[in-house]
Coordinates of C-alpha atoms and ligand atoms in Angstrom, one line a residue:
X1 CA 76.5 139.2 118.3
X2 CA 75.9 143.0 117.8
X3 CA 74.2 143.7 121.3
X4 CA 77.2 141.4 122.8
X5 CA 79.7 143.9 121.3
X6 CA 78.2 146.6 122.7
X7 CA 80.4 147.1 125.8
X8 CA 83.4 147.2 123.4
X9 CA 81.6 149.5 120.7
X10 CA 80.9 151.8 123.8
X11 CA 84.5 152.1 125.0
X12 CA 86.0 151.6 121.5
X13 CA 83.9 153.4 119.5
X14 CA 83.4 156.4 121.8
X15 CA 86.5 157.5 121.3
X16 CA 87.0 156.6 117.7
X17 CA 83.9 158.5 116.8
X18 CA 85.3 161.5 118.1
X19 CA 88.4 160.4 116.0
X20 CA 86.4 160.4 113.0
X21 CA 84.7 163.6 113.5
X22 CA 87.8 165.7 113.4
X23 CA 88.9 168.3 111.2
X24 CA 92.2 166.8 109.8
X25 CA 95.1 164.1 109.6
X26 CA 98.2 165.0 111.2
X27 CA 100.8 163.3 113.1
X28 CA 98.9 163.9 116.5
X29 CA 95.7 162.7 115.2
X30 CA 97.6 159.2 113.9
X31 CA 99.2 159.2 117.4
X32 CA 95.9 159.3 118.9
X33 CA 94.5 156.7 116.7
X34 CA 96.9 154.3 117.8
X35 CA 96.7 155.0 121.3
X36 CA 92.7 154.6 121.1
X37 CA 93.4 150.9 119.2
X38 CA 95.8 149.8 122.1
X39 CA 93.3 151.3 124.6
X40 CA 90.8 148.7 122.8
X41 CA 93.1 145.9 123.8
X42 CA 94.4 145.0 120.1
X43 CA 97.7 145.3 121.4
X44 CA 100.8 147.6 120.6
X45 CA 102.2 145.5 117.6
X46 CA 98.7 145.3 115.7
X47 CA 97.9 149.1 116.7
X48 CA 100.9 150.0 115.1
X49 CA 100.7 148.0 112.0
X50 CA 96.8 149.2 111.4
X51 CA 97.8 152.8 111.8
X52 CA 100.9 152.7 109.5
X53 CA 99.0 150.8 107.0
X54 CA 96.0 153.7 107.2
X55 CA 98.4 156.3 107.0
X56 CA 99.8 155.0 103.8
X57 CA 96.6 154.0 102.6
X58 CA 95.2 157.5 103.2
X59 CA 98.4 159.3 101.4
X60 CA 98.2 157.0 98.6
X61 CA 94.5 158.2 98.0
X62 CA 94.4 161.5 98.9
X63 CA 92.4 161.0 102.0
X64 CA 91.9 164.0 104.1
X65 CA 88.9 163.4 106.1
X66 CA 89.4 161.1 109.0
X67 CA 85.5 159.9 108.4
X68 CA 86.9 158.1 105.1
X69 CA 89.5 156.2 107.1
X70 CA 86.3 154.4 108.7
X71 CA 85.6 152.2 105.6
X72 CA 89.7 151.5 105.6
X73 CA 89.6 150.4 109.3
X74 CA 86.4 148.3 109.2
X75 CA 88.1 146.6 106.3
X76 CA 91.1 145.9 107.7
X77 CA 90.0 144.6 111.2
X78 CA 87.6 142.0 109.3
X79 CA 90.9 141.0 107.2
X80 CA 92.3 140.6 110.4
X81 CA 89.8 138.7 111.8
X82 CA 90.4 136.3 108.8
X83 CA 87.5 135.2 106.7
X84 CA 87.6 131.4 105.9
X85 CA 85.3 128.6 106.2
X86 CA 83.3 129.2 109.7
X87 CA 81.0 126.4 109.7
X88 CA 81.3 124.2 112.4
X89 CA 83.4 120.8 110.7
X90 CA 81.1 118.1 110.0
X91 CA 82.0 114.2 109.1
X92 CA 81.6 110.7 110.2
X93 CA 80.0 110.5 113.8
X94 CA 81.1 111.2 116.3
X95 CA 83.0 114.2 116.1
X96 CA 85.0 114.9 119.1
X97 CA 85.0 118.5 120.6
X98 CA 87.6 119.1 123.6
X99 CA 86.6 122.4 125.2
X100 CA 89.8 124.0 127.1
X101 CA 90.6 127.2 129.2
X102 CA 91.2 128.3 132.5
X103 CA 89.0 128.1 135.5
X104 CA 86.1 130.4 135.2
X105 CA 86.8 131.4 131.3
X106 CA 83.2 130.2 130.6
X107 CA 83.9 126.3 129.2
X108 CA 81.0 124.5 131.0
X109 CA 78.6 127.2 129.9
X110 CA 79.8 127.6 126.5
X111 CA 79.5 123.7 126.1
X112 CA 75.8 124.0 126.8
X113 CA 75.4 126.6 124.7
X114 CA 77.4 124.9 121.8
X115 CA 75.4 121.6 122.6
X116 CA 72.1 123.7 122.2
X117 CA 73.0 125.3 119.0
X118 CA 74.3 121.9 117.5
X119 CA 70.8 120.6 118.9
X120 CA 68.8 123.4 117.0
X121 CA 70.5 122.0 113.9
X122 CA 69.3 118.6 114.3
X123 CA 72.0 117.1 115.6
X124 CA 72.5 114.7 118.5
X125 CA 75.0 115.6 121.3
X126 CA 76.7 113.8 124.1
X127 CA 78.6 115.6 126.9
X128 CA 81.4 114.3 128.8
X129 CA 82.3 115.6 131.9
X130 CA 85.7 115.7 131.7
X131 CA 86.4 118.3 134.8
X132 CA 86.9 115.6 137.4
X133 CA 89.0 118.2 139.7
X134 CA 86.0 119.6 140.9
X135 CA 82.7 117.5 142.1
X136 CA 80.9 121.0 141.6
X137 CA 81.8 120.8 137.8
X138 CA 80.5 117.5 137.5
X139 CA 77.1 118.6 139.0
X140 CA 76.7 121.7 136.8
X141 CA 77.6 119.5 133.4
X142 CA 74.5 117.1 134.4
X143 CA 72.1 120.1 135.3
X144 CA 73.1 121.5 131.9
X145 CA 72.4 118.4 130.4
X146 CA 69.0 117.8 132.2
X147 CA 68.1 121.4 130.8
X148 CA 69.0 120.9 127.3
X149 CA 68.1 117.3 127.2
X150 CA 71.6 115.8 126.5
X151 CA 72.9 112.8 128.0
X152 CA 75.7 113.3 130.0
X153 CA 78.8 110.7 130.4
X154 CA 80.5 111.2 134.0
X155 CA 82.6 109.4 136.6
X156 CA 83.4 109.9 139.8
X157 CA 85.1 113.2 141.4
X158 CA 88.9 112.8 141.0
X159 CA 88.8 109.9 138.6
X160 CA 91.0 109.9 135.3
X161 CA 89.3 112.5 132.8
X162 CA 90.9 110.1 129.9
X163 CA 88.8 107.0 131.1
X164 CA 85.8 109.9 131.2
X165 CA 86.3 110.7 127.3
X166 CA 87.3 107.1 126.6
X167 CA 83.5 105.8 128.0
X168 CA 82.0 108.9 126.2
X169 CA 83.1 108.0 122.8
X170 CA 82.5 104.5 123.4
X171 CA 78.9 105.4 124.5
X172 CA 78.5 107.7 121.3
X173 CA 79.4 105.2 118.9
X174 CA 77.0 102.9 120.4
X175 CA 74.6 105.3 120.1
X176 CA 75.3 106.6 116.9
X177 CA 75.6 110.4 118.2
X178 CA 76.8 113.1 116.1
X179 CA 78.8 115.2 118.3
X180 CA 80.9 114.3 121.9
X181 CA 81.5 117.6 123.5
X182 CA 84.2 117.3 126.5
X183 CA 84.6 119.4 129.2
X184 CA 88.0 119.7 130.9
X185 CA 89.4 120.7 134.3
X186 CA 90.2 124.5 134.5
X187 CA 93.4 124.6 133.9
X188 CA 96.1 127.4 134.7
X189 CA 98.1 127.4 131.7
X190 CA 101.6 127.7 134.2
X191 CA 100.5 124.4 135.3
X192 CA 102.4 121.4 133.9
X193 CA 100.9 118.2 135.5
X194 CA 97.3 119.6 134.1
X195 CA 98.6 120.5 130.5
X196 CA 100.1 116.9 130.2
X197 CA 97.1 115.4 131.6
X198 CA 95.1 117.5 128.7
X199 CA 97.5 116.2 126.4
X200 CA 96.7 112.7 127.7
X201 CA 93.1 113.2 127.2
X202 CA 93.7 114.1 123.3
X203 CA 95.6 110.7 123.0
X204 CA 92.9 108.9 124.4
X205 CA 90.3 111.1 121.9
X206 CA 93.1 110.3 118.8
X207 CA 93.2 106.3 119.5
X208 CA 89.6 106.0 119.6
X209 CA 87.8 107.8 117.0
X210 CA 89.5 108.2 113.7
X211 CA 90.8 112.2 113.3
X212 CA 89.3 112.7 116.9
X213 CA 89.7 115.3 118.2
X214 CA 88.0 117.3 115.3
X215 CA 87.8 120.4 117.2
X216 CA 89.8 121.6 120.5
X217 CA 88.2 124.9 121.5
X218 CA 89.8 127.5 123.7
X219 CA 87.5 129.3 125.8
X220 CA 88.8 133.1 126.4
X221 CA 86.8 135.1 128.8
X222 CA 86.9 138.6 127.1
X223 CA 87.7 140.2 130.5
X224 CA 91.0 138.7 130.3
X225 CA 92.2 141.3 127.8
X226 CA 95.6 140.7 126.8
X227 CA 96.6 138.4 129.7
X228 CA 94.6 136.1 127.6
X229 CA 96.9 136.0 125.1
X230 CA 99.7 134.1 127.2
X231 CA 96.9 131.6 128.3
X232 CA 95.9 131.1 124.8
X233 CA 99.8 130.5 123.4
X234 CA 100.2 128.1 126.5
X235 CA 97.2 126.0 125.4
X236 CA 97.8 125.8 121.8
X237 CA 101.5 124.4 122.4
X238 CA 99.6 121.7 124.7
X239 CA 96.9 120.5 122.8
X240 CA 96.6 122.3 119.1
X241 CA 93.7 124.5 119.6
X242 CA 91.9 124.6 116.4
X243 CA 89.3 127.4 117.4
X244 CA 88.3 130.2 120.1
X245 CA 85.3 130.9 121.6
X246 CA 85.4 134.2 123.0
X247 CA 82.8 134.5 126.0
X248 CA 81.4 137.3 128.3
X249 CA 81.6 139.9 125.4
X250 CA 78.4 141.2 126.7
X251 CA 80.3 142.3 130.3
X252 CA 83.6 143.2 128.8
X253 CA 85.1 146.5 127.0
X254 CA 87.8 144.3 125.8
X255 CA 86.3 142.6 122.9
X256 CA 89.5 144.0 121.0
X257 CA 91.2 141.0 122.2
X258 CA 89.8 139.2 119.7
X259 CA 92.0 140.8 117.1
X260 CA 95.2 140.1 119.0
X261 CA 94.1 136.8 120.0
X262 CA 93.4 135.7 116.2
X263 CA 97.2 137.1 115.5
X264 CA 98.5 135.4 118.3
X265 CA 97.3 131.9 118.0
X266 CA 96.6 132.0 113.9
X267 CA 93.4 130.2 114.7
X268 CA 90.0 131.4 113.9
X269 CA 87.4 132.8 116.4
X270 CA 84.6 130.7 116.0
X271 CA 81.6 131.4 118.5
X272 CA 81.2 134.1 120.9
X273 CA 79.3 133.7 124.2
X274 CA 77.2 137.0 124.8
X275 CA 75.4 136.1 128.2
X276 CA 74.4 133.6 130.9
X277 CA 71.6 131.8 128.8
X278 CA 72.1 128.9 126.5
X279 CA 70.8 131.2 123.8
X280 CA 73.3 134.0 124.2
X281 CA 75.7 132.7 121.9
X282 CA 76.6 133.4 118.0
X283 CA 78.8 131.8 115.0
X284 CA 81.9 134.4 115.3
X285 CA 81.1 136.5 111.9
X286 CA 84.3 138.8 111.5
X287 CA 82.8 141.3 109.0
X288 CA 79.6 141.7 111.5
X289 CA 81.9 142.1 114.6
X290 CA 84.7 144.5 112.9
X291 CA 81.3 146.6 112.2
X292 CA 79.4 146.4 115.2
X293 CA 83.1 147.5 117.2
X294 CA 83.3 150.4 114.8
X295 CA 79.3 151.6 114.6
X296 CA 78.4 154.6 116.6
X297 CA 75.8 153.6 119.2
X298 CA 73.0 155.6 117.6
X299 CA 73.5 153.3 114.3
X300 CA 73.8 150.3 116.3
X301 CA 71.4 150.4 118.9
X302 CA 68.3 151.6 117.8
X303 CA 65.7 152.3 120.4
X304 CA 68.3 151.9 123.2
Ligands
LIG1 N1 77.7 137.6 131.2 C1 78.5 136.1 130.9 N2 78.6 135.3 131.6 C2 79.0 134.3 131.4 C3 79.3 133.8 129.9 N3 80.0 132.6 130.0 C4 80.1 132.3 131.0 N4 79.6 132.7 131.8 C5 79.2 133.0 133.6 O1 80.9 132.6 133.9 C6 81.1 132.0 135.0 C7 81.8 130.7 134.7 O2 81.2 130.1 134.0 P1 81.7 128.2 133.7 O3 81.1 127.8 132.7 O4 81.5 127.9 135.0 O5 83.0 128.4 133.6 P2 84.2 127.1 133.6 O6 85.1 127.3 134.9 O7 85.4 127.8 132.5 O8 83.4 126.1 133.2 C8 79.8 131.4 135.4 O9 78.9 132.5 136.3 C9 78.7 131.6 134.1 O10 77.4 131.7 134.2 C10 79.2 134.9 129.0 O11 79.0 134.7 127.9 N5 78.3 136.0 129.7
LIG2 MG1 83.6 124.3 134.1

């Protein structure tokens, strides 16, 4: 996670470091801090709220040195990301996980990474090729399945994704598989048909396994910045998203959107993707993330 947050830190942290180093805390300084937070993609509303809060706290406790604001900001950013239970829900098998998001967000890659993480904790995983829209998507999931040695249930391209999920859950129940992770077609959040189809896949899972889907994870490309918010809201409305995977944190300076998304959706970020390999994936830790974003480059990247 620390390495993954590096681009965000460089952009976010560079300006902030200069801000922490300045001589005083006048009106213009606070305004600049607000601007820095907006540039880091925290969104105008949250940025304003943070700065107002920090300003008040600094005044109340007689803080005159911007460096002393760093700890306060870190604390507030952490709180903003929530500190609830992050562990992956466990229960009677099969636990059913739907993975949703727009095309190219990183769904299929994240599924392989998540499956691999679960396997490393001793769980068995079955993958469902619910993205039947493109032939390539089914092949891609099969290749990942081979690589991580997880069975894949797939139908023909163009077939009903509900039927794929139905068969996958059937197979999982018969084999006593712990987790079923279902891929879904990349949906533009403005495409109503596809959103309805997603809701239907959800209902298929609900009918077949009690409590399913246990997780609906939205994959959000960190590169989308604030645009990701509108996508996220549309998915939440269609399928009751329970958690977010922020992908491509390694290649984006817009990790700040993590804060805005948590606030807009009211659901936690559960995992982050930090590269293209299966091991480039981590359970999201709010405190670590806030600290990594704010840390100075020298402190956070020893030897680099
Ligand atoms: N650098 C980087 N690339 C990623 C990450 N996750 C996915 N990708 C790449 O993003 C592209 C789209 O990913 P894919 O899983 O096919 O997206 P999908 O269309 O949502 O299923 C692929 O080239 C992936 O290798 C990540 O965390 N970091
Ligand atoms: Mg895909």
